[in-house]
Structure formats: C-alpha cells, structure tokens
Amino acid sequence: MTRRRRKRQSTSISESNDEQDPTTPLSATANFSAFSEINREPKLRLMNQCLEQDPVDVACLRRLATSPGGLINNEMRRRIWPKLVGTSVHYLPSVPPPDEMLDHPYYRQVQLDVQRCFKRFPSNMKQSRIHKTHSQLSHLIMSCLYLVPHMHYYQGFHDIAVLWLMTVGFDTALAMLAQLADCHLRDFMDVNMERTMSMMSFIYDIVGFRDAKLESALQESGVGTVFALSWVITWFSHVVDNTSLALRYHDLLLASHPFMPLYVTASIVTSRQEQIYACDGDLSEVHQLLCKMPEESLLENHLLDAMLLFEMFPPSRFGEARASKCFSIVRFADFQVGLSDQAPDSRISKEKRRERRELERRQKASGRNGLLQIGVGGGLRTESRAAAALKAGNRHGNSDQDDTGDSDSVSYAQQARRFALVGLTASVGVASYLLWAVGADIFL
C-alpha cells in the first residue's frame, strides 16, 4: 500500500515537471514554502520505514530529502545523511591524535580559517565551549585530510565541515567528508582552481538553456562566474546565515548530482533576468546584483526549480569532452553503485554486538588457556621435583647404609611426598576452575 502510494506521488511530481515551461523560472510562478510544514508526521513515518528496510531504500530517502521541507529535523539528518552518501561511522579508519598532525602542510591555514568560524555557533555559547568546538573542527578537517592524503584543503571547506559537525557530530561528519572529498567535492580539492573554474563555466550552459538572451547579456557584461564561487564551493554555507536554511540546501545537495549547486545558482540568476537587463551591461551593477542571495522565503522555489532544470537539461548534455574534465562527474557513477546495498543501522548494530561478544569470548578463552598453562606447568614442575627428590633419596640410601644414610633417605622421601601433594593440589585447583568456567559459559 505504501509503495503504491509513493509511486503515484512521484509520478504526479514528474508529470507536473513535464508541464512546466523551461523558459520560465519555477521560482517566479509558484510558492512552495508553505509545503514545508504539510504532512510532517506521515513524512517522518516514511523516513523511518525507508531506514528500517534491508537494504535501506536510498531512492526513497533521496526523494524525501529533495522534497519541500527536506529532512525536517536534525535527528533525521543524523540518521539519513550518512545513507545518502553511502558511509557509516562503524567502518571509519582510525586517525592520529591532534598533536601528531602539527607538521601537516595545511595545518596553519586550517587553524586560521577555524579561528574565524563563528557563524554556526549559538549566540549564547560560552567561550570555553567555543574553544572546544574550534578544536574539534580543526581535528575534523585535519583527520579528513589524513584519510584522503591526495586531496588539497581549500578555503571554504571549513564552512561545510562546521555545519556538519554541529549537525551530526564528529564521527559522522568525518565519515561523510572523507567520502565526498573523493566525489562531490573532488574538483574543489584539486591542486589548483582549474577544474573548479571549468565546472563553474557550466552555469552559463544552464542559463542559456532557459534563456539564450540572458546568457548573451551576462557574457557581454563580462561578469563571469566569480560572483557564485563561494556559493558553489561551500554549498551555500558561507553566504547563508540562517542555519535552518543552510541545512535545507544540504538536504538537497547530499541527495543529488555533484553539479546540483550549479543548477541552484542558475535558478537564482534566471529569476533576476529583468533586473539584469536593466543594468544595461554595466559590469559593476550586474556583479553587485548577482552577489546577493535571494529572499529566504523563496528558498524552496529555487531548490525545486533547480531540480526541474536538472531533469530538462542534465549534465549529459554539456558534452562529454568538457564534462570529463571534472573529477566529480567521473567518480559519480561509482559513488552511485555504493549506495544501492546499505544495511540498516539495526542490522549493523547487531553485527557489531556479535563481533564484540566473539572478541570477549576469545579473550576469555585466551585467559583460561593462560591459567591452564600456569596450573598444569606448576603441577608438572612440582611432580618432577618430587621424582627428583625420591631418586636422590634412593641413590643416597644405596650408597650409605649407616644410620645417617637411613635418616637422609627418610628426609628425601618426606620431601618427595610433599612435592607430590602440592602438585596434586594444583591440578585439582585447575580442574575445578575449568569446570566452573565451562558452567558459566553455558549459563551465559
């Protein structure tokens, strides 16, 4: 029943997209902001159902993340974001402590960027807490660079990192950053900005698809794409002060193609076409106009419009020669494969508990073997000493037949009996412990 209902809903959405005129920005024809509060409870139930399926229904989670309102709250983001990128904190490699990363070539730049990072902190956060969060953020970024040593840090990476740190915690944020550093963020983390600027040039392709006249006007003004650079490489984290809105951007971008920031940018640009025409090609005026983010109330409109543009003009239409220059496009196919067979958290937790119990069992067995070796070894050593004493007594008794020799032989015999008694006691003790341990294992 749920699957049928979900299928009908997705069909209706695609039908509405097909009817939309691609030359008219969706942000100018509808208001979707009111939908964010509609049907919250059914949406939350559907999210939980998708997460509990085995394997996890990532396709459904993507539709929910990109739908109006996104993933609703941070509790769901903590559970869903890792699934959207195909990672888990349970399988994260260990990283060195912070004091072992001081010699990293990017350490100083990371510290400078982190110390300037206050945007996502609550206004009433205590100074001690700010200092601790800065330390966590620094360690998070340096740990990511340690896990992907072939990547290069760029200014703006910390804007993404701090938002994820404050939303999902250190471990999950690290797993996600390490995963996306090799796909969605890969071009930004290259040795220079060449691939990033090549990627940015596709903004004009998307704008031209919707409005060729507008593309010509932008080209003639010479405004370029620098106005949107901080939008794209920080996933809008640097320019969106409202944390709830920034999270909504990331709900969409985590569930989408690596080029989705370009489509969001194109949607914002095309919604200002009349204002751009009014600038009469003046570079400074056009640049100043485009640097401004849209009104917060229009967020959902632009996100949905970006998805519409993506459906009508996907990256496959950019031309293979140009698109192949971007690592993110090349890696995205493999990234997609890794999303298809993810275990639900409940199964992962069971497997981890089973692994811990097996480890504890082996450690107990190792401890018992050690005690057994001690006990048996002690018993054998005691018995050998008893045998040696008895032999010595017999040898002494045979060589000396006088009264002194007889008394020494008695002394050796008594010592041999004492050693034998100690060895027998040790063996009985070991046997009793093993019987108790076996019984304890049975009842455990």
C-alpha angles and dihedrals in degrees: 000000000000093000093050091049091048091050093051090049094051090047092054091051093052090047091054090050092053090054093051116105105238092211092062118071111237088221089066097050106043145027114225099166092096091060092069092080097041121105095356095157097050089047092052091049091051091050091054092048091052091049093050095051117102107251097026114253096240093167091061092045089054092053090049093048092051096043121097110292094021118216093343101219143020094251089065091042090056089056101036106036093068090051092051090059097035101243140119134199089223091074101039114131118238119261131206120262117266095259090061093060099058092104095054111124092235097044096099095047091048090053092051093050094044094051089056092050112105103125098101096043120103113252091240096049112135119242092243090055092048090052091050092049091049089053091049092048092050091049090047094055095042091048090053091051088049092053092048102034094169091064127089125222117241131191105261096042088095091059090062093040096053093049091052093043092054092045108041105012134248102294097046092043090052093050091050095045092049090050098047094040086076096047127013094024096033098105092051091053096055122119091264140008097263097103092041093055090045088055092047091056090070089072088079091051091056093045090048091052090060100034120008091183091056091049090053091049091052092047092050092050090056092224093140120186102289090104089069099039095100089045094057104037094046095038087241091300093120097052102036110079096181105086094204090056092045089053090051090055089051093049087061098040095048090053096046146064117292089250095059092102087063091054092049089051091049090051091054092047096049091048087065098050096123092049091049092051089051090060090068092219095303104157098209093047094047092047093049091049095049095046091067118093116229124257114287091238090064096055097102091046092056094045093051091043089053090054090049091052090048092054093048098039109024124182090260087076094059092081125263095247094057097037094050089064088072115081092204093065092047093050097042096081092058090043090056092053091056092059097059103077109037121151119230116253090249091061092044090052092050091050091049092050090049091050091050092050091049091050092049090048091052092048091051091048090050090051092050092049089053092051091046091052090049093048097043092041091051092048092049092047090050093048091049090052089051091051091048091050092050092050091049090051093050091046092050093046093053094050098045118042097174126104093267091054091051093052091049090051090053090049092052091048092051091050091050091052091049092052091047091051092051091049091050091050092051092050092049090050093052092047091051092051093050092050090051093047093050090049091049091051091051093054094041 
